[in-house]
Amino acid sequence: MTARDDRARPAGPDGVPGPAPEPAGIVSRGVAAVLDALVLALTGFTVQFGAGCARLLATGPPFRFPDLPAWLTGSVAWVVAVLYLGGAWASVGATVGCRLMGLRVTGRAGRRPGLPRSLLRAVLCMTFPLGMCWIPFSARRASLQDLLVATEVRHEHGEPGPPRGLRPGVRAAASGAASPRRRARRAR
């Protein structure tokens, strides 16, 4: 175990670092990418629907979606996707798809990547999505984008802890550990 592993592990209730989070594989990352694509498609549809409603209010019936050139629609969608991915990774370490799949993007030290690294990773992911095909062949389960930008994608769910806000004895009972009073009774 290295010092880098200790920093990446959250400490449990007893102060001992828990097990290191597992690197995410291609299936969980692929499902997260599909969920993010659905979020972006829904966002695009909502913007186009809003523009159609604005046109309807300005010019009257019939309702029509905007008819933009394909190159413009594609370019705007690419920029919006890069900003969405990069902003989410830099601010909270996960997109909506990553959160739903229990994944987190971090730097190798276990912290969130900064904005420049997140935006570069987003540009690489949007430009060369086949870089994810390297994940099954990588010992660290890293995509080509992760290797180029020095990031990791890991599962963030660890052991479920006891409910917060409970008294220490009740919290210990809820987590399955014996309370100090119960340990003293057993010792007698």
Coordinates of C-alpha atoms in Angstrom, one line a residue:
M1 CA 0.0 0.0 0.0
T2 CA 1.4 3.4 -1.0
A3 CA 0.8 6.8 0.5
R4 CA -1.2 7.7 -2.6
D5 CA -3.6 4.8 -1.8
D6 CA -4.1 6.2 1.8
R7 CA -5.1 9.6 0.5
A8 CA -7.7 8.2 -1.8
R9 CA -9.4 6.1 0.8
P10 CA -12.0 7.6 3.1
A11 CA -11.5 6.9 6.8
G12 CA -14.2 4.8 8.4
P13 CA -15.8 5.5 11.9
D14 CA -12.8 4.0 13.6
G15 CA -10.3 6.2 11.7
V16 CA -8.9 3.4 9.7
P17 CA -9.0 3.9 5.9
G18 CA -11.5 1.6 4.2
P19 CA -10.9 -0.5 1.2
A20 CA -9.7 1.3 -1.9
P21 CA -12.5 2.0 -4.4
E22 CA -12.4 -0.3 -7.4
P23 CA -11.6 1.1 -10.8
A24 CA -14.7 1.3 -13.0
G25 CA -14.9 -1.1 -15.9
I26 CA -16.1 -0.6 -19.4
V27 CA -19.7 -1.6 -18.7
S28 CA -20.4 0.8 -15.9
R29 CA -18.6 3.6 -17.7
G30 CA -20.4 2.8 -21.0
V31 CA -23.8 2.9 -19.2
A32 CA -22.8 6.2 -17.6
A33 CA -21.9 7.6 -21.0
V34 CA -25.3 6.5 -22.5
L35 CA -27.1 8.2 -19.6
D36 CA -25.1 11.4 -20.2
A37 CA -25.9 11.2 -23.9
L38 CA -29.6 11.0 -22.9
V39 CA -29.2 14.0 -20.6
L40 CA -27.6 16.0 -23.4
A41 CA -30.2 14.9 -25.9
L42 CA -33.0 15.9 -23.6
T43 CA -31.3 19.3 -23.0
G44 CA -31.0 19.8 -26.8
F45 CA -34.6 18.8 -27.4
T46 CA -35.7 21.2 -24.6
V47 CA -33.7 24.1 -26.1
Q48 CA -35.1 23.4 -29.6
F49 CA -38.7 23.1 -28.3
G50 CA -38.2 26.4 -26.5
A51 CA -37.0 28.0 -29.7
G52 CA -40.0 26.6 -31.5
C53 CA -42.3 28.0 -28.9
A54 CA -40.6 31.4 -29.1
R55 CA -41.0 31.3 -32.9
L56 CA -44.7 30.4 -32.5
L57 CA -45.3 33.3 -30.2
A58 CA -43.5 35.7 -32.5
T59 CA -44.9 34.6 -35.9
G60 CA -48.0 32.6 -35.0
P61 CA -49.1 29.1 -36.2
P62 CA -48.0 26.6 -37.2
F63 CA -45.5 25.3 -34.6
R64 CA -42.1 24.4 -36.2
F65 CA -38.7 23.4 -34.7
P66 CA -35.8 25.6 -35.8
D67 CA -34.3 24.5 -39.1
L68 CA -30.5 25.0 -38.5
P69 CA -27.7 23.7 -40.7
A70 CA -26.4 20.3 -39.6
W71 CA -22.8 21.7 -39.2
L72 CA -24.1 24.4 -36.8
T73 CA -26.2 21.9 -34.8
G74 CA -23.3 19.5 -34.5
S75 CA -20.8 22.1 -33.5
V76 CA -23.1 23.6 -30.8
A77 CA -23.9 20.1 -29.5
W78 CA -20.2 19.2 -29.3
V79 CA -19.3 22.4 -27.4
V80 CA -22.3 22.0 -25.0
A81 CA -21.2 18.3 -24.4
V82 CA -17.6 19.4 -23.7
L83 CA -18.7 22.1 -21.3
Y84 CA -21.2 19.7 -19.5
L85 CA -18.6 16.9 -19.1
G86 CA -15.7 19.2 -18.2
G87 CA -17.7 21.3 -15.8
A88 CA -19.2 18.4 -14.0
W89 CA -15.9 16.6 -13.6
A90 CA -14.2 19.7 -12.4
S91 CA -16.9 20.8 -10.0
V92 CA -18.2 17.6 -8.4
G93 CA -16.1 14.9 -10.0
A94 CA -19.0 13.2 -11.7
T95 CA -21.7 13.8 -14.4
V96 CA -25.3 12.8 -13.9
G97 CA -24.6 9.4 -15.5
C98 CA -21.5 8.9 -13.3
R99 CA -23.6 9.7 -10.2
L100 CA -26.3 7.3 -11.2
M101 CA -23.7 4.5 -11.8
G102 CA -21.8 5.4 -8.6
L103 CA -18.6 6.6 -10.4
R104 CA -16.2 9.4 -9.7
V105 CA -13.5 10.9 -11.9
T106 CA -10.4 11.8 -10.0
G107 CA -6.8 12.7 -10.6
R108 CA -4.2 10.0 -9.6
A109 CA -3.9 11.6 -6.1
G110 CA -7.6 10.9 -5.5
R111 CA -8.8 14.5 -5.8
R112 CA -11.1 16.1 -8.4
P113 CA -9.3 17.1 -11.6
G114 CA -9.1 20.8 -12.1
L115 CA -11.0 22.7 -14.8
P116 CA -8.2 22.6 -17.5
R117 CA -7.6 18.9 -17.1
S118 CA -11.4 18.2 -17.0
L119 CA -12.0 20.2 -20.2
L120 CA -9.0 18.5 -21.9
R121 CA -10.4 15.1 -20.9
A122 CA -13.9 16.1 -22.2
V123 CA -12.4 17.2 -25.5
L124 CA -10.6 13.9 -25.9
C125 CA -13.7 11.9 -24.9
M126 CA -15.9 13.7 -27.4
T127 CA -13.3 13.7 -30.2
F128 CA -12.1 10.1 -29.8
P129 CA -14.8 8.1 -27.9
L130 CA -13.2 4.8 -29.0
G131 CA -10.5 5.5 -26.5
M132 CA -12.8 3.6 -24.0
C133 CA -12.0 0.4 -25.9
W134 CA -8.6 0.3 -24.2
I135 CA -10.3 -0.2 -20.7
P136 CA -10.5 -4.0 -20.9
F137 CA -6.8 -4.3 -21.9
S138 CA -5.5 -1.9 -19.2
A139 CA -4.3 -3.2 -15.8
R140 CA -5.7 -0.1 -14.2
R141 CA -8.9 -0.2 -16.3
A142 CA -7.9 3.2 -17.8
S143 CA -9.1 4.5 -21.1
L144 CA -6.7 6.2 -23.5
Q145 CA -8.1 9.6 -22.3
D146 CA -7.3 8.6 -18.7
L147 CA -3.8 7.7 -19.6
L148 CA -3.2 11.0 -21.6
V149 CA -4.7 13.3 -18.9
A150 CA -3.7 11.3 -15.8
T151 CA -7.2 10.6 -14.4
E152 CA -9.0 7.7 -12.9
V153 CA -12.6 6.6 -12.8
R154 CA -13.5 4.7 -9.7
H155 CA -16.6 3.4 -8.0
E156 CA -17.4 5.7 -5.2
H157 CA -19.8 3.6 -3.1
G158 CA -18.0 2.1 -0.2
E159 CA -19.3 0.3 2.9
P160 CA -22.6 1.7 4.1
G161 CA -22.1 3.5 7.3
P162 CA -24.4 3.9 10.3
P163 CA -27.1 6.6 10.1
R164 CA -25.8 10.0 11.2
G165 CA -27.3 11.9 14.0
L166 CA -27.8 8.9 16.3
R167 CA -26.3 8.7 19.8
P168 CA -22.9 6.8 19.9
G169 CA -24.4 3.6 21.4
V170 CA -27.3 3.6 19.0
R171 CA -25.0 4.3 16.1
A172 CA -22.8 1.4 17.1
A173 CA -25.8 -0.9 17.4
A174 CA -27.0 0.2 14.0
S175 CA -23.6 -0.5 12.4
G176 CA -23.5 -4.0 14.0
A177 CA -20.7 -3.0 16.5
A178 CA -21.1 -3.4 20.2
S179 CA -21.5 -0.2 22.3
P180 CA -19.1 0.5 25.1
R181 CA -21.7 -0.4 27.7
R182 CA -22.4 -3.7 25.9
R183 CA -18.7 -4.5 25.7
A184 CA -18.4 -3.8 29.5
R185 CA -21.2 -6.2 30.2
R186 CA -19.7 -8.9 28.1
A187 CA -16.3 -8.5 29.8
R188 CA -17.9 -9.3 33.3

